[in-house]
Coordinates of C-alpha atoms and ligand atoms in Angstrom, one line a residue:
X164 CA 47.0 12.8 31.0
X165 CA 50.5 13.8 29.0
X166 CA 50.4 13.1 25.2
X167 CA 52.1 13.4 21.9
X168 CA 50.2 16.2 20.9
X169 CA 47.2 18.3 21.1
X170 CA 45.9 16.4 17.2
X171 CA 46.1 13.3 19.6
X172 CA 44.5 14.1 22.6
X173 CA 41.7 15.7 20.3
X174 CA 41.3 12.4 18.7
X175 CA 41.5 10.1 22.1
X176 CA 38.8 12.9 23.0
X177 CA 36.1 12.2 21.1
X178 CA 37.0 8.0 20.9
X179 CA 36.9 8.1 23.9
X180 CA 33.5 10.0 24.8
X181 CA 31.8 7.3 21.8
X182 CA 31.8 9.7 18.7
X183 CA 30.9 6.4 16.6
X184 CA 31.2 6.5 12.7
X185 CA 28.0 8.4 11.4
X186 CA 27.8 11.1 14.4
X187 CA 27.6 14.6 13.2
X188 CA 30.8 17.0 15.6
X189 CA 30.3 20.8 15.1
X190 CA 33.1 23.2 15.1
X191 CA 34.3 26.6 13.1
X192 CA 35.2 26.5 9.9
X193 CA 38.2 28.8 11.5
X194 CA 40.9 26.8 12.7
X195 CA 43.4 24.5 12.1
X196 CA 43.1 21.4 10.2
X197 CA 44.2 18.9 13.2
X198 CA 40.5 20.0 14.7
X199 CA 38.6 18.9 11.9
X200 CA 41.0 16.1 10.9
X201 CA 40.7 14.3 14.3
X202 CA 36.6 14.3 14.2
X203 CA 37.4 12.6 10.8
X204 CA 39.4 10.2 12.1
X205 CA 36.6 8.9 14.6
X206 CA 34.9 8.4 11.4
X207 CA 32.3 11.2 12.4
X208 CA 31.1 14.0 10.2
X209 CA 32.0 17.4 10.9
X210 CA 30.1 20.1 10.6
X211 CA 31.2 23.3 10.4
X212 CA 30.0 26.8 11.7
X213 CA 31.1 30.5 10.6
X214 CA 32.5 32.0 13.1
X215 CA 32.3 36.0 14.5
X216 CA 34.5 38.8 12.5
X217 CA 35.8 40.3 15.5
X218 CA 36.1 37.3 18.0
X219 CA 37.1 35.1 14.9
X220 CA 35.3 32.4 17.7
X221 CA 32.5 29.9 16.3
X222 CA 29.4 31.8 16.9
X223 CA 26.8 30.3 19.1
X224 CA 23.6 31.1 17.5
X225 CA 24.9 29.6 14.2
X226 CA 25.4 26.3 16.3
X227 CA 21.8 26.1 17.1
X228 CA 21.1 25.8 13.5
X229 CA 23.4 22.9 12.7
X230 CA 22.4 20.9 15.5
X231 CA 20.3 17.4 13.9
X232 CA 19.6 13.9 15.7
X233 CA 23.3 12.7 14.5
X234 CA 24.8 15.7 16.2
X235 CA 27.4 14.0 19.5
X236 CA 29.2 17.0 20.4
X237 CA 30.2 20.4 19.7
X238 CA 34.0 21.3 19.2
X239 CA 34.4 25.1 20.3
X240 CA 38.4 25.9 19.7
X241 CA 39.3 29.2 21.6
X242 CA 41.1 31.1 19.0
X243 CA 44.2 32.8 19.0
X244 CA 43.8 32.4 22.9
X245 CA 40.7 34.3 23.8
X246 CA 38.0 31.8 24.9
X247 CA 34.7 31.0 23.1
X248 CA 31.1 32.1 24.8
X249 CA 31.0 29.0 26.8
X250 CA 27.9 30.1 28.7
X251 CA 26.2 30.1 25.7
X252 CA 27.9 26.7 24.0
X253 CA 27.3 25.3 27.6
X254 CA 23.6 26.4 27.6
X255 CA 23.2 24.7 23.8
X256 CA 25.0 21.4 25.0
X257 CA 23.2 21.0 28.1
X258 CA 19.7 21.6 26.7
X259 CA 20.3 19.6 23.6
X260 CA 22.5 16.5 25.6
X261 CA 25.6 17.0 23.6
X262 CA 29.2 16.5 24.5
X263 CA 31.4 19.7 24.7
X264 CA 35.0 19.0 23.8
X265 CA 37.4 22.2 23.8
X266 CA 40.3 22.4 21.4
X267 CA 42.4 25.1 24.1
X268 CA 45.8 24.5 21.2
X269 CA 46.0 28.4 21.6
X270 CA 44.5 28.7 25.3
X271 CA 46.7 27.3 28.2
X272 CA 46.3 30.4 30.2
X273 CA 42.7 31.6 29.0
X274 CA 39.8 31.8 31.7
X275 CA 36.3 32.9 31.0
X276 CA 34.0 34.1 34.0
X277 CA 36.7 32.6 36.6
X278 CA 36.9 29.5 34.7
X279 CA 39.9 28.2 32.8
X280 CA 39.8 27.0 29.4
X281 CA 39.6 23.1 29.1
X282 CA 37.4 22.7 32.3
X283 CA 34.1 23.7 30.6
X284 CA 33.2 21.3 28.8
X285 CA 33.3 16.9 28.8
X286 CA 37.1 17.4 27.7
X287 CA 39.7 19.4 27.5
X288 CA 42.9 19.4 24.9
X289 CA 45.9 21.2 24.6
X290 CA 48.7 21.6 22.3
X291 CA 52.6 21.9 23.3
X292 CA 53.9 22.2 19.6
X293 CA 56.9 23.9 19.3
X294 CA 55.0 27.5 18.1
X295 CA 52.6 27.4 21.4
X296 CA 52.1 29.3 24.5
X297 CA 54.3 26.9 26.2
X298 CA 56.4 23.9 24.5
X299 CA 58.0 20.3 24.8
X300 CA 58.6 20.4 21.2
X301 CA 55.9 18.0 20.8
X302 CA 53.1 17.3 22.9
X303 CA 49.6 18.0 24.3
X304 CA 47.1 16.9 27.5
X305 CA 44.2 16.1 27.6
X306 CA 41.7 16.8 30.9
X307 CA 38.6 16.0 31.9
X308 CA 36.5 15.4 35.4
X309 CA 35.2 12.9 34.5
X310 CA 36.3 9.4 35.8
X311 CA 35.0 7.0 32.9
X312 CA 36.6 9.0 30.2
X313 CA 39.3 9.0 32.1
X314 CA 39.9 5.8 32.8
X315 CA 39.4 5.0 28.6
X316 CA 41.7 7.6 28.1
X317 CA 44.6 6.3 30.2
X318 CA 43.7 2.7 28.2
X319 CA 43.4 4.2 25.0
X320 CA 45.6 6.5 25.2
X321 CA 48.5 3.5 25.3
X322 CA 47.8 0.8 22.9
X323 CA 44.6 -0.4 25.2
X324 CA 46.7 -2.0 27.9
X325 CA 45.8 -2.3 31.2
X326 CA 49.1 -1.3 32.9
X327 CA 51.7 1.6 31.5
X328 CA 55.3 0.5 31.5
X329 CA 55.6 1.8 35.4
X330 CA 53.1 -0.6 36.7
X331 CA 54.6 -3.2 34.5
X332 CA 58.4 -2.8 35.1
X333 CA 58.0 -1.9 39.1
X334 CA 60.4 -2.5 42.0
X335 CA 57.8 -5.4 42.7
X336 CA 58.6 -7.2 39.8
X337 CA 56.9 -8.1 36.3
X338 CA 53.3 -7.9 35.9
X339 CA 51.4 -9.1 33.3
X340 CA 49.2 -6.5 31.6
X341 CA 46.0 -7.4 29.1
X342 CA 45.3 -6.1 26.1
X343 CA 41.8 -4.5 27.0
X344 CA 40.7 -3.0 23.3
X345 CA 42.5 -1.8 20.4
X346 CA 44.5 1.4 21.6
X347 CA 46.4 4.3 20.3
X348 CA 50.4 5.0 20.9
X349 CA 49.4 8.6 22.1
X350 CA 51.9 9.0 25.0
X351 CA 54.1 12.0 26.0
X352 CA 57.8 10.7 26.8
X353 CA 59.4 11.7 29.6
X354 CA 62.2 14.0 28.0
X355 CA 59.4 15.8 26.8
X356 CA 57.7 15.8 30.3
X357 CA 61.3 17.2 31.8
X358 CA 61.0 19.9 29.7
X359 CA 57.2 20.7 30.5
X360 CA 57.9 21.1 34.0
X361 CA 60.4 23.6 33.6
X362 CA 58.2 25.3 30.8
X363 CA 55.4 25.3 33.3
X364 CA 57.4 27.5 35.8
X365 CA 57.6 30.2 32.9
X366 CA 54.0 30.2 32.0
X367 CA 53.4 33.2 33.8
X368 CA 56.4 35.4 32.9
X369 CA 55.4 34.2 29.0
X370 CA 52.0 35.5 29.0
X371 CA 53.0 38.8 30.9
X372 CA 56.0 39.2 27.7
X373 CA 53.4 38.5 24.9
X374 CA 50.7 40.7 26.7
X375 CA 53.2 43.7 26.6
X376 CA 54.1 43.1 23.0
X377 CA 50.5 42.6 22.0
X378 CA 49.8 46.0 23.9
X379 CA 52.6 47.7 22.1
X380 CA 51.5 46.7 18.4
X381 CA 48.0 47.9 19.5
X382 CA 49.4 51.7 20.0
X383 CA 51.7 51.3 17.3
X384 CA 49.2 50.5 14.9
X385 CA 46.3 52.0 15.8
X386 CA 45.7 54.2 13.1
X387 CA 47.1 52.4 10.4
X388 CA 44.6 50.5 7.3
X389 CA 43.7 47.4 9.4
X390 CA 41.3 46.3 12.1
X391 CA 43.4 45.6 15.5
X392 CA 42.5 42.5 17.4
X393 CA 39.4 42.9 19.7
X394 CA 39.9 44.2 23.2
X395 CA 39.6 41.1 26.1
X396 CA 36.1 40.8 26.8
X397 CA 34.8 41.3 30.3
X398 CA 36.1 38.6 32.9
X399 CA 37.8 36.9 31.1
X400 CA 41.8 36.3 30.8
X401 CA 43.1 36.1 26.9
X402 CA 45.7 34.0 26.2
X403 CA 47.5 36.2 23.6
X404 CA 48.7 33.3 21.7
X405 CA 48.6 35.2 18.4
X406 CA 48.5 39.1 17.5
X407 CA 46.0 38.7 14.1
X408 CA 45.7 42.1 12.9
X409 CA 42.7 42.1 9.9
X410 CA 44.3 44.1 6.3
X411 CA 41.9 46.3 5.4
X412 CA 42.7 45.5 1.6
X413 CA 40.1 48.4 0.2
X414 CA 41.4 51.4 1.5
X415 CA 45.0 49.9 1.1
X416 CA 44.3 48.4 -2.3
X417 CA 46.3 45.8 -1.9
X418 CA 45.6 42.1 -1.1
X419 CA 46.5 40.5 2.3
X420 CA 49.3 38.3 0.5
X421 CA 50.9 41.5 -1.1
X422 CA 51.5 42.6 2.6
X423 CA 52.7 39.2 3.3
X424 CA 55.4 39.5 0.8
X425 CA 56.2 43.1 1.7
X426 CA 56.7 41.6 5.3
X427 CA 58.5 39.4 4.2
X428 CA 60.9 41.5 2.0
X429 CA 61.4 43.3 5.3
X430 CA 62.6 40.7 6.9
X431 CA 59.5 39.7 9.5
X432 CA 57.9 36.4 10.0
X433 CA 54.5 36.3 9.0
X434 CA 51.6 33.5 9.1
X435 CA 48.2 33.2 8.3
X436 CA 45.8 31.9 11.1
X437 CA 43.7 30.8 8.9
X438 CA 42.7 30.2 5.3
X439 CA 39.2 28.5 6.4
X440 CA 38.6 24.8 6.5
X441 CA 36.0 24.6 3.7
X442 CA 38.2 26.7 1.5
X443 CA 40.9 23.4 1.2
X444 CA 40.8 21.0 -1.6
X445 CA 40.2 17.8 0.6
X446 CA 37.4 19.3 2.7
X447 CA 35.5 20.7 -0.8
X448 CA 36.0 17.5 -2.4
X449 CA 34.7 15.5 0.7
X450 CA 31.8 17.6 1.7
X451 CA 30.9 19.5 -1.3
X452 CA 32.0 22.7 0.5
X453 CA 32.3 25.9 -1.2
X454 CA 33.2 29.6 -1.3
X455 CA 30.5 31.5 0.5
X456 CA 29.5 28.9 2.8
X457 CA 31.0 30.6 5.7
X458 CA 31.3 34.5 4.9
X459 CA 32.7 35.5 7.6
X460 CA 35.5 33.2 7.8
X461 CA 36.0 33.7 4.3
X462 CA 36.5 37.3 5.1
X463 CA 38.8 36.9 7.7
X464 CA 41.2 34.5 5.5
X465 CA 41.5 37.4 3.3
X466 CA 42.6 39.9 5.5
X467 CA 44.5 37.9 8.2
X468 CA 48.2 37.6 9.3
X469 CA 49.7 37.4 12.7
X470 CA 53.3 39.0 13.3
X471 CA 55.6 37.8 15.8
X472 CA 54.0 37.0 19.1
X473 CA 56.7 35.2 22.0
X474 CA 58.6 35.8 24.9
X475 CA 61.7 35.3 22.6
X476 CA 60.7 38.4 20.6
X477 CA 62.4 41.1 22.1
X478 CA 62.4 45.0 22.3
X479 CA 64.1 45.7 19.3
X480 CA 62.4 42.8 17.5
X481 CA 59.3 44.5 18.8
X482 CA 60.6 47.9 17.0
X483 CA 61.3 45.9 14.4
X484 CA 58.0 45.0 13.6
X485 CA 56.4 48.3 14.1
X486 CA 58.8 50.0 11.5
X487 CA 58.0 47.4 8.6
X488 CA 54.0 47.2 9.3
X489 CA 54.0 50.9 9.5
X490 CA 56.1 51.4 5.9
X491 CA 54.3 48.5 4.4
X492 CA 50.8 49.9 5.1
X493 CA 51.8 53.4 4.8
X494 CA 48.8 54.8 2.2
Ligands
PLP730 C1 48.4 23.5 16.9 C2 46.9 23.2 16.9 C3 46.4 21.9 17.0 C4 47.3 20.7 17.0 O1 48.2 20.7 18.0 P1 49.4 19.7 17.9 O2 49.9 19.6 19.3 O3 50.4 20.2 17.0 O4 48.8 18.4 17.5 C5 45.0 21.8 17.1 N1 44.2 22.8 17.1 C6 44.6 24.1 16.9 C7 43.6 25.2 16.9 C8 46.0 24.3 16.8 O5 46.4 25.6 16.6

């Protein structure tokens, strides 16, 4: 079904599935706050895992340790577009009985042993924000096989009514529709649809434009002071949603936000995917989180940025890029 956005369907996700007030969700402490926000707004508890330093993907074995008798479901969010190690999550959720909801924001085109993202676990959500792989400006989907979630999610998803506005206002004439429980005005509009169709027929010619640019920063920058973003893994399609080369701010001896700032000064757009969940004021104050509760994640918010990634970067954009990340990370 077509949403508002990806934050919504994340939230209609787990109401949906039952996350009651009290359950425990687990998911990385990389990511954006809209992951961790929505399991809040189910009044569930999340619980958050480090992640890995080159995958920058919540790391299965740490999962296993966070799992209690509260814990519903695990949240796995395949970053920057290269999928989790769902056979592994999968293997967790099944023998433990947990619900697997996947936050695909960054994945639309990601598959994983000749699965795509979003049809691993219970449910599936996706983002159509305006910086995603593809866009309606706003808006997100949410999938899932199976039939009693979905028929909550179509309920749920607009204000609990029994009948959408088709079924209501149809050639056949006014229908009266019940008010079935206490629902959520989630819904993707149609202009936004419109544009998602076309979108959809670009998806391909998108991902082959990003995969040439990503391949291009990976020559030009292999030997400069930073870590490149890991290779693809085996049998598996990466998304390439963002380019997140890792500073390596010792043997530039310089911190990640001087580089920022130098970026900047060159005139390229630069973001940080992510300064970790814990690390916010809301989160510490809420859950008592602190520095060093998730090394790794910590260590990756210190060294991260990601540089342009789209089809609407072109060539000399491309070479634009290359000459200020070279200069500002000359030694
Ligand atoms: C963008 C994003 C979301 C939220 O998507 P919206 O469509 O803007 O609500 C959720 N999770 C991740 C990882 C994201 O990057």
């Amino acid at each position: 079904m077509a949403l508002n956005s990806c934050t919504a369907a994340l939230h209609l996700a787990m109401y949906s599935a039952g996350i009651e007030p009290g359950d425990e969700v687990i998911t990385t402490a990389m990511t954006f706050c809209a992951t961790v926000n929505a399991i809040i707004h189910c009044g569930a508890i999340p619980v958050l895992v480090d992640c890995d330093r080159a995958t920058m993907n919540i790391k299965p074995e740490e999962i296993e340790k966070k799992i209690t008798n509260k814990t519903r479901a695990i949240l796995p969010v395949h970053f920057a577009g290269r999928c989790c190690d769902m056979d592994s999550i999968m293997d967790i959720a099944r023998s433990r009985n947990l619900l697997v909801i996947e936050d695909c924001a960054h994945a639309v085109e990601a598959e994983y042993h000749g699965k795509k993202s979003g049809t691993f676990g219970d449910i599936g959500c996706f983002s159509f924000y305006v910086t995603k792989n593809i866009i309606t400006g706003e808006g997100g989907m949410i999938l899932t096989d199976n039939e009693g979630y979905a028929e909550r999610i179509k309920v749920l998803g607009l204000h609990g009514m029994s009948k959408d506005a088709w079924k209501r206002f149809s050639d056949e004439g006014y229908k009266h529709y019940q008010v079935v429980d206490a629902g959520f005005k989630y819904n993707m509009t149609d202009m936004q649809a419109a544009i998602g169709v076309e979108q959809l027929k670009r998806i391909d010619s998108y991902w082959k434009a990003r995969q040439e640019i990503w391949q291009r920063y990976n020559e030009a920058f292999n030997s400069l002071p930073c870590v490149l973003p890991a290779e693809p893994e085996k049998d598996t399609r990466h998304a390439y949603h963002l380019y997140t080369p890792l500073v390596d701010i010792n043997k530039l001896g310089k911190s990640r936000d001087w580089v920022l700032d130098a970026l900047t000064a060159e005139n390229i757009g630069v973001g940080v995917h992510y300064m970790p969940i814990h690390l916010h004021p809301f989160y510490r104050k809420t859950y008592g989180w602190r520095e060093g509760d998730f090394p790794n994640a910590e260590w990756i918010g210190e060294r991260t940025l990601s540089l342009p990634l789209s089809a609407a970067v072109g060539d000399r954009d491309v070479a634009d890029v290359v000459e200020a990340f070279t200069k500002v990370l000359a030694l």
